[in-house]
Coordinates of C-alpha atoms and ligand atoms in Angstrom, one line a residue:
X1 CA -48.0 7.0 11.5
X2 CA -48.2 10.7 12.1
X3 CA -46.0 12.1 14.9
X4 CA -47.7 13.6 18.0
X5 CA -46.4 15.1 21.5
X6 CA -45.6 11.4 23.1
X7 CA -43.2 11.2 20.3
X8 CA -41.1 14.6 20.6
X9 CA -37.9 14.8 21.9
X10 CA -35.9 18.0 22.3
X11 CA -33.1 20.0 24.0
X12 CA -33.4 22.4 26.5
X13 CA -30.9 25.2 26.3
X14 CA -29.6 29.2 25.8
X15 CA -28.7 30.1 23.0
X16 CA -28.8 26.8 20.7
X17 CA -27.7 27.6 17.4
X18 CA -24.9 25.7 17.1
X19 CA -25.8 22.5 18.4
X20 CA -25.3 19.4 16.7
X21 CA -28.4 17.5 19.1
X22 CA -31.0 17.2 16.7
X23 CA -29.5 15.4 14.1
X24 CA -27.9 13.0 15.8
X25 CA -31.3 12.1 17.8
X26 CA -33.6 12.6 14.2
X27 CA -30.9 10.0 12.9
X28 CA -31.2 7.9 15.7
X29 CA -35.5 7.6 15.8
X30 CA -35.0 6.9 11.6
X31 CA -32.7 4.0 12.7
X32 CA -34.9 3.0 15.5
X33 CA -38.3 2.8 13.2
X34 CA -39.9 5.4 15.5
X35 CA -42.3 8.0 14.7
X36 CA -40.9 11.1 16.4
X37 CA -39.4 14.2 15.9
X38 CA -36.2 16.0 17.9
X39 CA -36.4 20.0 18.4
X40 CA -34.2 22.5 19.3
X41 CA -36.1 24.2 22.4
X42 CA -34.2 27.6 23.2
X43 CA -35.5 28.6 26.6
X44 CA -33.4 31.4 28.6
X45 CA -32.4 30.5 32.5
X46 CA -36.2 32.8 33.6
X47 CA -38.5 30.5 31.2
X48 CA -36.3 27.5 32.1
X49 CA -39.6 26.3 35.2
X50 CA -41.9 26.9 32.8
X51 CA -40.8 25.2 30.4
X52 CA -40.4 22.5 32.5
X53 CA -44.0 22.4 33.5
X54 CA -44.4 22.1 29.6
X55 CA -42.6 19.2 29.4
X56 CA -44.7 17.6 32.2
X57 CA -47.8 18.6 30.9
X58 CA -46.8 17.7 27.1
X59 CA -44.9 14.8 28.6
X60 CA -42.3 15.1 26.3
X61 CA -40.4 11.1 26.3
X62 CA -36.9 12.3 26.4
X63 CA -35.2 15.7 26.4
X64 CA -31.6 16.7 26.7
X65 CA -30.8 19.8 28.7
X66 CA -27.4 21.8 27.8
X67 CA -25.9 24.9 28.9
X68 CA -26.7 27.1 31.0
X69 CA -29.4 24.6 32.8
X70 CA -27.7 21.5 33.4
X71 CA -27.4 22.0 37.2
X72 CA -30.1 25.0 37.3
X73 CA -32.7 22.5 36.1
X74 CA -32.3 19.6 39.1
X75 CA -34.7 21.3 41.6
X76 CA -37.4 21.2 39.2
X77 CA -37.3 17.2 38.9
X78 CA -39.0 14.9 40.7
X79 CA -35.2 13.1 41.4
X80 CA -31.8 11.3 39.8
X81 CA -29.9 8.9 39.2
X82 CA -27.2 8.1 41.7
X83 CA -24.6 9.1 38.9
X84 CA -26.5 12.8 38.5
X85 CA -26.9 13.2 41.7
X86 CA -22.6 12.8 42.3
X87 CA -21.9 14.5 39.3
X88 CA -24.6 17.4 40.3
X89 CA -25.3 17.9 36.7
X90 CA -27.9 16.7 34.3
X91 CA -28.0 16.3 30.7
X92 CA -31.1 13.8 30.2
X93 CA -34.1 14.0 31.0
X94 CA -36.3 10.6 31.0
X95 CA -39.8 9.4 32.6
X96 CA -40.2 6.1 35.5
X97 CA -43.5 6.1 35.3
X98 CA -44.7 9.4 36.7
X99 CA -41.4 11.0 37.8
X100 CA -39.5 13.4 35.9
X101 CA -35.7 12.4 36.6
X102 CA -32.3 13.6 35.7
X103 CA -29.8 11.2 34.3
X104 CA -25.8 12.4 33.4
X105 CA -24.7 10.7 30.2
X106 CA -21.7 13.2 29.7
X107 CA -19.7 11.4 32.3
X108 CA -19.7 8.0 30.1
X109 CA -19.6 10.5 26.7
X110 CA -16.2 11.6 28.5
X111 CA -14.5 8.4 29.8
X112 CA -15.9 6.5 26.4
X113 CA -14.4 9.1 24.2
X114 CA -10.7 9.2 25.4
X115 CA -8.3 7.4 23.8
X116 CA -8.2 3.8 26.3
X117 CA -4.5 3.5 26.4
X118 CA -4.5 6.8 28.2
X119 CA -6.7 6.5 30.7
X120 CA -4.6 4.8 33.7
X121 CA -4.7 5.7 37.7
X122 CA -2.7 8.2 38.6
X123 CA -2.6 10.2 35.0
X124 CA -1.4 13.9 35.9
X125 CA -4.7 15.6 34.7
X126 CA -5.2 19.6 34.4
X127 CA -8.9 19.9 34.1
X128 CA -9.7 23.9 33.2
X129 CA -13.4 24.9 34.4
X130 CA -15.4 24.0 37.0
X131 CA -19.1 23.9 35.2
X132 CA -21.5 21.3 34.2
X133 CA -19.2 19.1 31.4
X134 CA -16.1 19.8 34.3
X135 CA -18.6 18.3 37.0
X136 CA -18.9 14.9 34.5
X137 CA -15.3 15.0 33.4
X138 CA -14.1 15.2 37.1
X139 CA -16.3 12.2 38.6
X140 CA -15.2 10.0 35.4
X141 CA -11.5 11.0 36.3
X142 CA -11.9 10.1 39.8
X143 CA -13.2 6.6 39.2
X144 CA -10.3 5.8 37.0
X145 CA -7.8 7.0 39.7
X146 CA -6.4 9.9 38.1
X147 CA -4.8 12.7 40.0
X148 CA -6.8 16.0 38.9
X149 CA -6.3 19.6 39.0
X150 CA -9.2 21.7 38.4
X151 CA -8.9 25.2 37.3
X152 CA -11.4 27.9 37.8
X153 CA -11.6 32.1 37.1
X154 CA -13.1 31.4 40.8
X155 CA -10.7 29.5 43.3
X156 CA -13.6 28.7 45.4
X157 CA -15.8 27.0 42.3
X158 CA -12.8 24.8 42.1
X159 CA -12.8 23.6 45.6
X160 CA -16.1 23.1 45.5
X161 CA -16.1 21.1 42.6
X162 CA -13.7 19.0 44.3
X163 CA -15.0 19.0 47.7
X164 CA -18.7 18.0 46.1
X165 CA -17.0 14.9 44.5
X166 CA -15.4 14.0 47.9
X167 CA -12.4 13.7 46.0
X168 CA -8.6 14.9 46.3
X169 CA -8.1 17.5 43.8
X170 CA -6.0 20.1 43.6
X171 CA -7.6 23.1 42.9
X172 CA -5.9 26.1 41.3
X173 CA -7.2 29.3 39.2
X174 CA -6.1 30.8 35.7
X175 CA -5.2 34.1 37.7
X176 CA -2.6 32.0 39.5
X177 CA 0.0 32.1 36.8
X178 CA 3.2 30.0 38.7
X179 CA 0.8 27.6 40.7
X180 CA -0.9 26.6 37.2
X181 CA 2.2 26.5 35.0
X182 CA 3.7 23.7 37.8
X183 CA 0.8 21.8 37.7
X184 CA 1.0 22.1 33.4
X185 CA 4.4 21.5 34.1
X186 CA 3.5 17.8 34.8
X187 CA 0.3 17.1 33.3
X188 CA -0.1 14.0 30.7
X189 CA -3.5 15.1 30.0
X190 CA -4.9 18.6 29.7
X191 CA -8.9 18.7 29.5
X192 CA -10.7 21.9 28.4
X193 CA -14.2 22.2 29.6
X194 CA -14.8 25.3 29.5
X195 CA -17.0 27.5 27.2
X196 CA -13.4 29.6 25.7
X197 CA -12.7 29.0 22.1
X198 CA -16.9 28.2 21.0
X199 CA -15.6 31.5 19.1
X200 CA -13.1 29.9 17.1
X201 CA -10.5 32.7 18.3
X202 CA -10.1 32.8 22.3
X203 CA -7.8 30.5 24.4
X204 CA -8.7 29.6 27.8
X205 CA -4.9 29.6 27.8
X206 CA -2.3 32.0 26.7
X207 CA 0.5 30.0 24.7
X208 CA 3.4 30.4 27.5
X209 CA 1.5 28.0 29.3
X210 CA 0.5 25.7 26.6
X211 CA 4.4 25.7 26.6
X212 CA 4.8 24.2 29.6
X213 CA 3.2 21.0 28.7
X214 CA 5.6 18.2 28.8
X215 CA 6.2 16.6 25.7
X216 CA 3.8 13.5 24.7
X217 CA 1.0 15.2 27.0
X218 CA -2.9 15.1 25.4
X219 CA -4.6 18.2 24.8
X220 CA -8.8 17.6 24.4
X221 CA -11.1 20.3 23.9
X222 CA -14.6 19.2 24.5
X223 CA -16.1 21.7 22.4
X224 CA -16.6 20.6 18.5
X225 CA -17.4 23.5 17.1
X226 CA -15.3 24.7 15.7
X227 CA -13.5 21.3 15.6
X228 CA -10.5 23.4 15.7
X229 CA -10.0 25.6 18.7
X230 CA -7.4 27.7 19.0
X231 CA -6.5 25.9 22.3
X232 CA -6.0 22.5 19.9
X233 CA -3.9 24.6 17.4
X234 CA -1.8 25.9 19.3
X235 CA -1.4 22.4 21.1
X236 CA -0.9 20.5 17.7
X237 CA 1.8 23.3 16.3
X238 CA 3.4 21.9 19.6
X239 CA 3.6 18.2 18.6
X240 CA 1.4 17.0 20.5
X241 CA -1.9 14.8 20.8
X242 CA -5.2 16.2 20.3
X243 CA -8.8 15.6 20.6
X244 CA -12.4 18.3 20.1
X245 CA -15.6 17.5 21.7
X246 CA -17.5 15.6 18.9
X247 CA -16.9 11.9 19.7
X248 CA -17.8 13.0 23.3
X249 CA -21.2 14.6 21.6
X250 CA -22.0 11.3 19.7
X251 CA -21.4 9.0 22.7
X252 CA -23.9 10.5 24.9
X253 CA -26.1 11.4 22.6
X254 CA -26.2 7.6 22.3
X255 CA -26.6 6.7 25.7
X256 CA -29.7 8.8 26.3
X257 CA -31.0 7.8 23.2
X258 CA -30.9 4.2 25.0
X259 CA -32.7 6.0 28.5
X260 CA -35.6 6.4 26.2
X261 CA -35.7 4.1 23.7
X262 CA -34.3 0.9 25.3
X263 CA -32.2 1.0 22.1
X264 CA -28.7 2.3 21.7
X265 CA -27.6 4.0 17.8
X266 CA -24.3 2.6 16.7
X267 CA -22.0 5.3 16.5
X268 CA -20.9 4.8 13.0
X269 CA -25.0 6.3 12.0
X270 CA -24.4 9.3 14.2
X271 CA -21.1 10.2 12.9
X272 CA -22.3 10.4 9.5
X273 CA -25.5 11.9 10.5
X274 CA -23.0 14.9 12.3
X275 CA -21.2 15.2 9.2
X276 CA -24.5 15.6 6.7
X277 CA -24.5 19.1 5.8
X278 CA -27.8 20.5 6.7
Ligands
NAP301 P1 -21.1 25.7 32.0 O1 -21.8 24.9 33.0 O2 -21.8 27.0 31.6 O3 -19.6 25.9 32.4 C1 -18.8 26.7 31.7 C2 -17.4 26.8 32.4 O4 -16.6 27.7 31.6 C3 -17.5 27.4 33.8 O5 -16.6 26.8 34.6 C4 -17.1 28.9 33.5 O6 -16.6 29.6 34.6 C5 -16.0 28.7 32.5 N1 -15.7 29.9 31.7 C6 -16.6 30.6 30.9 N2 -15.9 31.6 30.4 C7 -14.7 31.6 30.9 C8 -13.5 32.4 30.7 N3 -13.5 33.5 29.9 N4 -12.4 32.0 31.4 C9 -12.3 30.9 32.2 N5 -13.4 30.1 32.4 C10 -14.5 30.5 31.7 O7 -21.0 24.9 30.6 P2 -20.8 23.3 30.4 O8 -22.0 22.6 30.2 O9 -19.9 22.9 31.5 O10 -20.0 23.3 29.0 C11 -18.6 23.8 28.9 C12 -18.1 23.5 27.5 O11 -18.1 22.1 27.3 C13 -19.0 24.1 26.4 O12 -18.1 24.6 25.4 C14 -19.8 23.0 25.9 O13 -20.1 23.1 24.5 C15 -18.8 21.8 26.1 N6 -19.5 20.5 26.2 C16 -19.2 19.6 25.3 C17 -19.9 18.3 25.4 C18 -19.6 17.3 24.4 O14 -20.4 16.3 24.3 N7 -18.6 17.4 23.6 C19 -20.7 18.0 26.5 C20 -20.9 19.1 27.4 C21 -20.3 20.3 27.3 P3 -17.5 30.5 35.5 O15 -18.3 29.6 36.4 O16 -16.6 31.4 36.3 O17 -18.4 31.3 34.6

């Protein structure tokens, strides 16, 4: 059967080159038995309505939307799930029946990928950024009862963040050098989601506050490429725990392949298929 638009996926982002995305979901439609094929779509923030209208009018079956869209993206759907629409981010894009809606499978990739003996209420977490991936990571924090302080260049994006979730956060920014080296001071968990180290040589924090982690605390970068960023060098030269972005990656890449398949890829097939060479 030869593949035609009803079977192509894609991902909706600026710039795109280093994503992982259509491997994983190429991987996942060969498993499945489905025609179908998965494309990068790089579409900078002016294009980003019409290529939405392309999707309508193609009525592309799935797509994934990544940075910078994720929240830029939700006025041009026809609505969300109730997750999305708390989190205020969207990273799936799926059909019910006519509507184009928004769906948020970060916020499981998050919860799913940490490490479950660590995930308790009232875990000290230091959450740095305030974006899309923070909005997920937040929400998934605050359902397991974790105490959270987001960090921001922007106070105010912080608060927001915090007042959007409804939720008790502390909110703190990385020009506040004292307030943020208490709150490291006493964090068990220390979540980057920001965009600082995708060039495998920045820090979203200089190494006199990765010092003031406690001993035993985690340290998990989201992004995973490089799997090594500096911020998870400089934590593991300290002793302590780490974690990149790539389980994160595979886990909700599964769970929207399920939104529009029905059917969820084990995770075994999409880790190998992330470490294939292409
Ligand atoms: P986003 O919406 O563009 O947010 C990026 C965040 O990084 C914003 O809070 C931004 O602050 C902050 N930031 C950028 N440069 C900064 C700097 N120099 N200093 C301090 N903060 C800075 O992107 P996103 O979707 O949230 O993604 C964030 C990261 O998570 C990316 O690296 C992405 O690859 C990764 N991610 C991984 C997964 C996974 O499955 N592993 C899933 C989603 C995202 P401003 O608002 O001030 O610009």
């Amino acid at each position: 059967m030869s593949a035609t638009t009803a079977d192509l996926f894609g991902l909706l982002g600026y710039p795109l080159g280093h994503s992982l995305s259509p491997r994983l979901h190429q991987a996942a439609l060969a498993w499945a038995g489905r025609p179908g094929t998965y494309v990068a779509l790089p579409v900078p923030a002016e294009r980003l309505a019409g290529a939405i209208a392309g999707v309508r009018a193609w009525r592309f079956p799935g797509l994934n939307v990544t940075v910078p869209h994720k929240q830029a993206v939700i006025p041009l759907l026809d609505g969300l799930t109730p997750l999305a629409a708390r989190v205020g981010a969207v990273n799936t894009l799926y059909w019910e029946g006519d509507r184009l809606l928004g769906d948020n499978t970060d916020y499981l990739g998050f919860l799913e990928s940490l490490p479950p003996a660590l995930l308790r209420p009232g875990l000290r977490v230091v959450l740095l950024g305030a974006g899309g991936a923070a909005r997920a990571v937040a929400a998934g924090l605050q359902d397991r009862g974790c105490s959270v302080t987001v960090v921001a260049r922007r106070l105010e994006a912080a608060r927001t963040l915090g007042a959007d979730l409804k939720a008790g956060f502390e909110a703190a920014s990385f020009a506040d050098g004292p307030r943020l080296r208490k709150f490291l001071t006493e964090a068990e968990l220390l979540v980057n989601a920001t965009s600082v180290g995708m060039d495998g040589v920045s820090a979203p924090l200089a190494p006199d506050a990765i010092a003031c982690l406690p001993e035993g605390a985690f340290v998990y970068d989201l992004i995973y490429r490089p799997a090594r960023t500096p911020l998870l060098d400089q934590a593991q030269a300290r002793g302590l725990g780490i974690q990149n972005g790539l389980e994160m990656l595979l886990i909700q890449a599964a769970h929207a392949f399920e939104r529009w398949t029905g059917e969820r890829p084990p995770l075994a097939l999409l880790r190998e298929a992330a470490a294939t060479e292409s």
